[in-house]
PDB file of C-alpha atoms and ligand atoms in Angstrom:
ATOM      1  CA  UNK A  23      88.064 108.243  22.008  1.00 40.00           C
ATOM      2  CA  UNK A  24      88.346 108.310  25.702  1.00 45.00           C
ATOM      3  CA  UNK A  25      85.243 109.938  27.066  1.00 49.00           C
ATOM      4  CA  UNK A  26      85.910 113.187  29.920  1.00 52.00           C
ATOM      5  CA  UNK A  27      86.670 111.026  32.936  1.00 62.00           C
ATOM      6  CA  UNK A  28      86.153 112.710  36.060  1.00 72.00           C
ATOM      7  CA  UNK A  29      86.228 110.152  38.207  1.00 79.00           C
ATOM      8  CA  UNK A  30      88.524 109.511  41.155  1.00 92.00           C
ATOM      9  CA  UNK A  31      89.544 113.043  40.641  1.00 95.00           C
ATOM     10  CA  UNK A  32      90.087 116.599  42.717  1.00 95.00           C
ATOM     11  CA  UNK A  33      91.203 119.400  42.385  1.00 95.00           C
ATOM     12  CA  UNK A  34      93.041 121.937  44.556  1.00 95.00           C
ATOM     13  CA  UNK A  35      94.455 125.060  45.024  1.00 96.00           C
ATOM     14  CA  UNK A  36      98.293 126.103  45.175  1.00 97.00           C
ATOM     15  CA  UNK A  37      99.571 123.082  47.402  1.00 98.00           C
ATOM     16  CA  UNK A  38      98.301 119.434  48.466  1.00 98.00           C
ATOM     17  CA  UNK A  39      95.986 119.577  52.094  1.00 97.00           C
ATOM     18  CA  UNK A  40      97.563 117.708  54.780  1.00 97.00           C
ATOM     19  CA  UNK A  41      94.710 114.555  53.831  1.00 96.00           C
ATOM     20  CA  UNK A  42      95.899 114.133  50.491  1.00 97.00           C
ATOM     21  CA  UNK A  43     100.003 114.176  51.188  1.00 98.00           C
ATOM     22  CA  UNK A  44      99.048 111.544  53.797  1.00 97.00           C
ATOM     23  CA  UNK A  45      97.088 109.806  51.137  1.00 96.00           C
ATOM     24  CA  UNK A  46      99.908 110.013  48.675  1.00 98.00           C
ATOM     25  CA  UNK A  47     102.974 109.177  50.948  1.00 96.00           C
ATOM     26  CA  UNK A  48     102.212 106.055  51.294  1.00 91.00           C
ATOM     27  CA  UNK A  49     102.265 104.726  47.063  1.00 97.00           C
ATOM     28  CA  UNK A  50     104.875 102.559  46.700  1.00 98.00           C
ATOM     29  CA  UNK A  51     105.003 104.778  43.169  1.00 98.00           C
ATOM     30  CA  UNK A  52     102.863 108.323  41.517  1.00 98.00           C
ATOM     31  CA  UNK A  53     102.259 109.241  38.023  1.00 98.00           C
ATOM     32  CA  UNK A  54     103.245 113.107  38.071  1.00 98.00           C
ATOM     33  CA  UNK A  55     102.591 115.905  34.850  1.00 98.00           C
ATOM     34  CA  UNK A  56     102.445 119.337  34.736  1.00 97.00           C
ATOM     35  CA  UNK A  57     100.807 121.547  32.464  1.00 96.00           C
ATOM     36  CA  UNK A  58     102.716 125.178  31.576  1.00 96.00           C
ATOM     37  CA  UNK A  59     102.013 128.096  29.362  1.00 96.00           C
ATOM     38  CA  UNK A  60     104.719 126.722  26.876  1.00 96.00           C
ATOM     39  CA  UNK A  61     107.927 125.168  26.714  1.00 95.00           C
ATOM     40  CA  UNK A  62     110.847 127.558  28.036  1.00 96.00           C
ATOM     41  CA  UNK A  63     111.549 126.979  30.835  1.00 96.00           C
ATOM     42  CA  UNK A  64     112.028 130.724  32.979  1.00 94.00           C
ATOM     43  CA  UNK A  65     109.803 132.098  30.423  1.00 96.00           C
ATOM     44  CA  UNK A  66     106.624 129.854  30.484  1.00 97.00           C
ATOM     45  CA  UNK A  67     105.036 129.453  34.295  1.00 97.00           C
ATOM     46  CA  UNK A  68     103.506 126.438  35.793  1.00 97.00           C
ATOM     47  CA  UNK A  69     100.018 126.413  35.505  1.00 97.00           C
ATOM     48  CA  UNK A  70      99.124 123.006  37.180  1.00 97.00           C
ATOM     49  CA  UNK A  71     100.456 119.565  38.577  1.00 98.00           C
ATOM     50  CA  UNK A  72      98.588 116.684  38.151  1.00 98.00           C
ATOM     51  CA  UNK A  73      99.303 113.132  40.366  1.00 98.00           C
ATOM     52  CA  UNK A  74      97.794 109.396  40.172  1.00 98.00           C
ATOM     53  CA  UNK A  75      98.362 107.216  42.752  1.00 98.00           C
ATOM     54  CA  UNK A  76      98.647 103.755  41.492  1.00 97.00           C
ATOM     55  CA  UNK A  77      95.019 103.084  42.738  1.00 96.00           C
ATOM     56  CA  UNK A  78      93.991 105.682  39.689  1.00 96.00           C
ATOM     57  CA  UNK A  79      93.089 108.630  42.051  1.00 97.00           C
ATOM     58  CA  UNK A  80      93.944 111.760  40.901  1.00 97.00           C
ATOM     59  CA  UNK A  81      94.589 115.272  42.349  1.00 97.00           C
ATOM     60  CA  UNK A  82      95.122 118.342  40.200  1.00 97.00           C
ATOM     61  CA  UNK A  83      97.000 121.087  41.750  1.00 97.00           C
ATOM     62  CA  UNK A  84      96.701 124.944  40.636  1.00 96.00           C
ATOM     63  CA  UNK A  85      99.274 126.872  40.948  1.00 96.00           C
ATOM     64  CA  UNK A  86      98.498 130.944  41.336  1.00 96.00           C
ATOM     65  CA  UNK A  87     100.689 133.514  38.935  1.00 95.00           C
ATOM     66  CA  UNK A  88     104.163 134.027  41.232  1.00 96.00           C
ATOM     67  CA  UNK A  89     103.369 131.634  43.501  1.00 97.00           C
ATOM     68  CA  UNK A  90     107.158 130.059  44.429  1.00 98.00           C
ATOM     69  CA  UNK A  91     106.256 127.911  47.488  1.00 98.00           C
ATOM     70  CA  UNK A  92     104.727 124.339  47.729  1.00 98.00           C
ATOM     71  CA  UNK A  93     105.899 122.255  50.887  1.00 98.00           C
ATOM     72  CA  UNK A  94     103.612 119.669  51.037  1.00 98.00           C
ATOM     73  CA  UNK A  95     103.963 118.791  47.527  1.00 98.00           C
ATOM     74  CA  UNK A  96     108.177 119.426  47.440  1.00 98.00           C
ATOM     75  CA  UNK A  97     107.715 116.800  50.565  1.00 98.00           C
ATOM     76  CA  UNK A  98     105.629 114.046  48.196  1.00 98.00           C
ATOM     77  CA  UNK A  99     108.234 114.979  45.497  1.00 98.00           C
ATOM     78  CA  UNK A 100     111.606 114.444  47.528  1.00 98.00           C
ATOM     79  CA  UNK A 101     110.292 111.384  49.554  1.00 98.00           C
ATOM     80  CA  UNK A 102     112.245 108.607  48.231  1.00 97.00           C
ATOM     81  CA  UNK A 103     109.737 106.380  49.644  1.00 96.00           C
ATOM     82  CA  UNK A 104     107.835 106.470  46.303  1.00 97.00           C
ATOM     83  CA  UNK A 105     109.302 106.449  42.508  1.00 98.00           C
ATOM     84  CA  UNK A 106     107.958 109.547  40.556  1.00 98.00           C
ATOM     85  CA  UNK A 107     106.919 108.106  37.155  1.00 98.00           C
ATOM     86  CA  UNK A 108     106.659 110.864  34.305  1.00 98.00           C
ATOM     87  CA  UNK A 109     106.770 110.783  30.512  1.00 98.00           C
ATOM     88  CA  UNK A 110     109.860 113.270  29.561  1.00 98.00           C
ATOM     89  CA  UNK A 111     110.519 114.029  32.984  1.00 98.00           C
ATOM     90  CA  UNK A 112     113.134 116.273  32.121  1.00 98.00           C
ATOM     91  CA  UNK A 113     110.645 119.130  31.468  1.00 98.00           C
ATOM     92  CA  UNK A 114     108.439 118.605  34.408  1.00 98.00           C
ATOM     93  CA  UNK A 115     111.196 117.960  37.047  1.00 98.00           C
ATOM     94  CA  UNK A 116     113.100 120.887  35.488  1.00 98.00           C
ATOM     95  CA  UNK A 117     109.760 122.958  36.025  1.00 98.00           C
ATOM     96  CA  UNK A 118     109.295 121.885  39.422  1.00 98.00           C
ATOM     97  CA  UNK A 119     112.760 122.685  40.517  1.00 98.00           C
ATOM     98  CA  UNK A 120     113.303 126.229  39.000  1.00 98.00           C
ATOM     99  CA  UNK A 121     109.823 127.036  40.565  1.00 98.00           C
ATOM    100  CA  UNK A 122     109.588 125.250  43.847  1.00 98.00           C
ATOM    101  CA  UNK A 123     113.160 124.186  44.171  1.00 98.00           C
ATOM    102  CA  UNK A 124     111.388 120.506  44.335  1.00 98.00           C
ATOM    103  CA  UNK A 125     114.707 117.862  43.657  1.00 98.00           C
ATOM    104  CA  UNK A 126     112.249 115.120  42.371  1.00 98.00           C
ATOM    105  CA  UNK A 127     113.480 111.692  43.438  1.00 98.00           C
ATOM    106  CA  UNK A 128     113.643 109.105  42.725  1.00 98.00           C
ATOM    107  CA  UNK A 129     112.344 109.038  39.055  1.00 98.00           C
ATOM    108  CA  UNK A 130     111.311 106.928  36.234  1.00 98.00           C
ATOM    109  CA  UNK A 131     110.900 108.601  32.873  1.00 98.00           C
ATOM    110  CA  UNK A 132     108.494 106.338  30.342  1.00 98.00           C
ATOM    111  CA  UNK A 133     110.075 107.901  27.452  1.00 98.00           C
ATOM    112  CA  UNK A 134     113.585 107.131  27.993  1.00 98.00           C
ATOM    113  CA  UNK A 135     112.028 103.708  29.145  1.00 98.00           C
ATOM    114  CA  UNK A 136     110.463 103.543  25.689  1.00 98.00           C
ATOM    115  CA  UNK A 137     113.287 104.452  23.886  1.00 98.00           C
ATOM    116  CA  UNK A 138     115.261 102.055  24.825  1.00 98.00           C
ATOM    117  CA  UNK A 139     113.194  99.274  25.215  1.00 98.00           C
ATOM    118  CA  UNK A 140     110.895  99.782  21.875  1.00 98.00           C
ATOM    119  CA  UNK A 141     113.665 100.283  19.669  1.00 98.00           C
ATOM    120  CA  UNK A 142     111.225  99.255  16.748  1.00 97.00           C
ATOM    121  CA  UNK A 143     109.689 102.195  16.343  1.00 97.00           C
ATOM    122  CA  UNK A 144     110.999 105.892  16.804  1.00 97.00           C
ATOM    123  CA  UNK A 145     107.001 107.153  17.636  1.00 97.00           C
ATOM    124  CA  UNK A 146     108.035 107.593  21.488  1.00 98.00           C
ATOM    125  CA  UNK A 147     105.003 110.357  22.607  1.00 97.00           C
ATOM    126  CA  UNK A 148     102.589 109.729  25.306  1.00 96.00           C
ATOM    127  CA  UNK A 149     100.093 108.786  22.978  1.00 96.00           C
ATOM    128  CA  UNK A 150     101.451 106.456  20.843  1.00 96.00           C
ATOM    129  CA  UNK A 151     102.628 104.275  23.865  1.00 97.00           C
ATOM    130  CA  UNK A 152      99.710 104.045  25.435  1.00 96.00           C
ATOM    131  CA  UNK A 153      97.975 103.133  22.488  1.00 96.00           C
ATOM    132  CA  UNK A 154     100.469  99.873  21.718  1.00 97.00           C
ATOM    133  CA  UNK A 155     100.647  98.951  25.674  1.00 96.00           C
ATOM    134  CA  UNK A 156      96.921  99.585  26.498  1.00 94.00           C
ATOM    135  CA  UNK A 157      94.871  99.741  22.987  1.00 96.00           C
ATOM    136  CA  UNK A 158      93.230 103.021  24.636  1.00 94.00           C
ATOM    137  CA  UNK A 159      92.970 106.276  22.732  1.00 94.00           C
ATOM    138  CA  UNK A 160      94.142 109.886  24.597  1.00 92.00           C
ATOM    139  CA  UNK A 161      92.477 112.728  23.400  1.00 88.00           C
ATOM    140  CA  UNK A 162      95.418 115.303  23.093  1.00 86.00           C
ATOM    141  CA  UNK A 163      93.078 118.099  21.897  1.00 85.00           C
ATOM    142  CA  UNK A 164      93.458 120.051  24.769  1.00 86.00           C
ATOM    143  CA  UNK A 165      97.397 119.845  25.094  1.00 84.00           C
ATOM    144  CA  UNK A 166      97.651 123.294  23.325  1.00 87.00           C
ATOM    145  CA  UNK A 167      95.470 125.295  25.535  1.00 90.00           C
ATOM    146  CA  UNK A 168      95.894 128.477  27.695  1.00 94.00           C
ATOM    147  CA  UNK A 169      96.217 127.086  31.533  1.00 94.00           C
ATOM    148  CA  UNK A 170      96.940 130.185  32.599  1.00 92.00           C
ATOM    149  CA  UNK A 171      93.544 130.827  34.221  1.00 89.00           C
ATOM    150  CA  UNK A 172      93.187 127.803  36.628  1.00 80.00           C
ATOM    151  CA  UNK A 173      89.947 128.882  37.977  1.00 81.00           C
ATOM    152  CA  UNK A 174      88.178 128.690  34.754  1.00 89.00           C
ATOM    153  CA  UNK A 175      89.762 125.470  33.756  1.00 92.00           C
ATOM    154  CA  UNK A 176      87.404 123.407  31.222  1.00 92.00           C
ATOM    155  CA  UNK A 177      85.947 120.320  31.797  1.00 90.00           C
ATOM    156  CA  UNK A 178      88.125 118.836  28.293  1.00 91.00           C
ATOM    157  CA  UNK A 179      91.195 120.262  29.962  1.00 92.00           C
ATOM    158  CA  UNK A 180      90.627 118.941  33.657  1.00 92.00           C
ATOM    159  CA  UNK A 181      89.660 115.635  32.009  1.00 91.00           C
ATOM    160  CA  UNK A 182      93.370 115.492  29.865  1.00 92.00           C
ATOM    161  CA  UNK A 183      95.560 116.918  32.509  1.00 94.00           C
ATOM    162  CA  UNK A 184      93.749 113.705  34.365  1.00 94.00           C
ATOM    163  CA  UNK A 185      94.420 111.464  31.301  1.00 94.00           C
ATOM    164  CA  UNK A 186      98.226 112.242  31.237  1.00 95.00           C
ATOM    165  CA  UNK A 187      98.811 110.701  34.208  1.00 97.00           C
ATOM    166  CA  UNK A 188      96.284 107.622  34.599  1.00 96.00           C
ATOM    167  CA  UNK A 189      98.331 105.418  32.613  1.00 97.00           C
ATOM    168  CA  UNK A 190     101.531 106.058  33.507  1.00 98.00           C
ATOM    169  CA  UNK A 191     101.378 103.656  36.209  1.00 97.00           C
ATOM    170  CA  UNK A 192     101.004 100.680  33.528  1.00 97.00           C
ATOM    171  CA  UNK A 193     103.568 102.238  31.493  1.00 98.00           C
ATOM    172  CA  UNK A 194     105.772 101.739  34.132  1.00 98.00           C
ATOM    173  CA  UNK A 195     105.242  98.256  35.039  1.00 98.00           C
ATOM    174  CA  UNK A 196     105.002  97.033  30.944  1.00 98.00           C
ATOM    175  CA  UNK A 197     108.526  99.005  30.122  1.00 98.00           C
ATOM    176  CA  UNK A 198     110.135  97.392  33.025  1.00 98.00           C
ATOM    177  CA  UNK A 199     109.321  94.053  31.776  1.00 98.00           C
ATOM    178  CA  UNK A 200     110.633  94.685  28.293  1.00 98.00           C
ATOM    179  CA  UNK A 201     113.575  96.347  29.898  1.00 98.00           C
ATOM    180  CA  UNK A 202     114.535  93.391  32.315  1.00 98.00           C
ATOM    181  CA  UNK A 203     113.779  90.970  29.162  1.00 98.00           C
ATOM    182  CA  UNK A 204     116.096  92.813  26.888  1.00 98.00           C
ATOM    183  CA  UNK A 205     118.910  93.276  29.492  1.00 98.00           C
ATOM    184  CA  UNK A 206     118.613  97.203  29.346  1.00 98.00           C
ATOM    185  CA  UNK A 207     116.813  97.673  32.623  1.00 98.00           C
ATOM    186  CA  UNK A 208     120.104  98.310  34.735  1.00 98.00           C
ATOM    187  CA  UNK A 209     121.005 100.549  31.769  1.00 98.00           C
ATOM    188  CA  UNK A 210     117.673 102.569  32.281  1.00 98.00           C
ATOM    189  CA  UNK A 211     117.880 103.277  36.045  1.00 98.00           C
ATOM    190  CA  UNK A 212     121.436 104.589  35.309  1.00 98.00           C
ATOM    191  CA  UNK A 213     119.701 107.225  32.464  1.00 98.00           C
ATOM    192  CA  UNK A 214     117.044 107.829  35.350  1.00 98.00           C
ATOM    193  CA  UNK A 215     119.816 108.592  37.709  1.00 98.00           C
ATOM    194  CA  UNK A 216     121.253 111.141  35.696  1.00 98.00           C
ATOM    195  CA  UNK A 217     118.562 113.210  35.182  1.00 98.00           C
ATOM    196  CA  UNK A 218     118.906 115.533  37.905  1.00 98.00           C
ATOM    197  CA  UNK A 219     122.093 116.885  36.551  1.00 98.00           C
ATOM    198  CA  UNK A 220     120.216 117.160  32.971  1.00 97.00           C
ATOM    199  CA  UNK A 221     117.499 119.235  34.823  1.00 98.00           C
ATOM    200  CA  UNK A 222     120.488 121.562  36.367  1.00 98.00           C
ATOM    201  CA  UNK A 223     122.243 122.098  33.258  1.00 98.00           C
ATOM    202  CA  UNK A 224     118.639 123.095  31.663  1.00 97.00           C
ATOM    203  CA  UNK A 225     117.998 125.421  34.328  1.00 97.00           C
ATOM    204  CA  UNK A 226     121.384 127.029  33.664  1.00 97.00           C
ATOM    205  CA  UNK A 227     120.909 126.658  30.070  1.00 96.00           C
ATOM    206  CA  UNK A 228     123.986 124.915  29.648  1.00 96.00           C
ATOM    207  CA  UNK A 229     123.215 123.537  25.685  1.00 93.00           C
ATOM    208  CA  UNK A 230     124.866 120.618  24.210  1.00 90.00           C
ATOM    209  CA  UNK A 231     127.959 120.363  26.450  1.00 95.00           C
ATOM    210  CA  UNK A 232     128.336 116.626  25.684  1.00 94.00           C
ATOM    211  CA  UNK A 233     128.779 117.436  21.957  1.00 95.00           C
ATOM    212  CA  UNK A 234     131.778 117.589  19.823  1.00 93.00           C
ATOM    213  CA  UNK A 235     130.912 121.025  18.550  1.00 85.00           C
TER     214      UNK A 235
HETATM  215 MN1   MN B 314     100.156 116.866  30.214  1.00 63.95          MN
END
């Protein structure tokens, strides 16, 4: 089990300080997750937004009830300077946009990257590929938990929310190697490309429009 690590970590309040864009702006790629009170999106309200540079340092961002206004981060978000790397970014870039009206770009998802690259196995959560790529154990325990109350966040949940995005810099750099070996990895950017319109469709709740039926 990985122990609490709360190292190379902050945390701040509603938006990123002027020091830490700069910081971030200049990452050739970030590691971004959020953390929500559930999973609908219009329904369940960002709680916080967590971001790893590729040096491992990590800022958690709090994000007060109604609050519908982030600039500095929407301007880390949008710069296509840096690749966003998330794992199912369709929820968290959905989340960002209906709340901040962030377009997150560019991005790379790690579980469409896993998908089709790992076709071996159909186990395509956070957990399990970090486990096979790095042989280290996340502690999910905490994914369940009420964020609502971002002042009184606990140590186990700062030290997750930092977990979920420490290794998605890795992630990113192992899945494009077994992408470019298998001859997907042109294939992947296109599924990355799309995902904007996925996110807009979800925000409309547009269902299945693709299917048959
Ligand atoms: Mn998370």
């Amino acid at each position: 089990m990985v122990e609490a690590n709360l190292e190379n970590f902050q945390v701040c309040d509603r938006d990123l300080d002027a020091a830490t864009l700069a910081r971030y702006q200049g990452a050739e790629a970030l590691a971004i997750d959020t953390e929500t009170m559930g999973l609908v999106l219009g329904r369940d309200r960002l709680c916080l937004v967590q971001i790893c540079d590729p040096s491992g340092y990590v800022t958690a961002i709090r994000i007060a009830l109604g609050q519908r206004e982030a600039p500095n981060l929407k301007t880390l978000l949008e710069s296509p300077q840096s690749t966003k790397i998330f794992h199912y970014a369709r929820f968290d870039v959905a989340q960002l946009k209906y709340t901040f009206g962030i377009a997150t770009a560019p991005i790379f998802c790690t579980k469409i990257a896993s998908k089709l690259a790992r076709t071996y196995t159909s186990t395509h959560g956070l957990k399990a590929l970090v486990q096979e790529l790095t042989g280290i154990e996340l502690d999910k325990s905490s994914q369940s938990s009420d964020w609502g109350n971002p002042a009184n966040l606990s140590p186990q949940q700062l030290a997750y929310a930092a977990n979920d995005v420490r290794y998605l810099v890795e992630m990113r750099s192992q899945l494009t190697a077994m992408l470019q070996r298998e001859g997907r990895w042109e294939l992947a950017e296109r599924c990355f490309a799309t995902l904007p319109l996925f996110v807009d469709l979800d925000i409309m709740q547009f269902k299945d429009i693709f299917e048959h039926k």
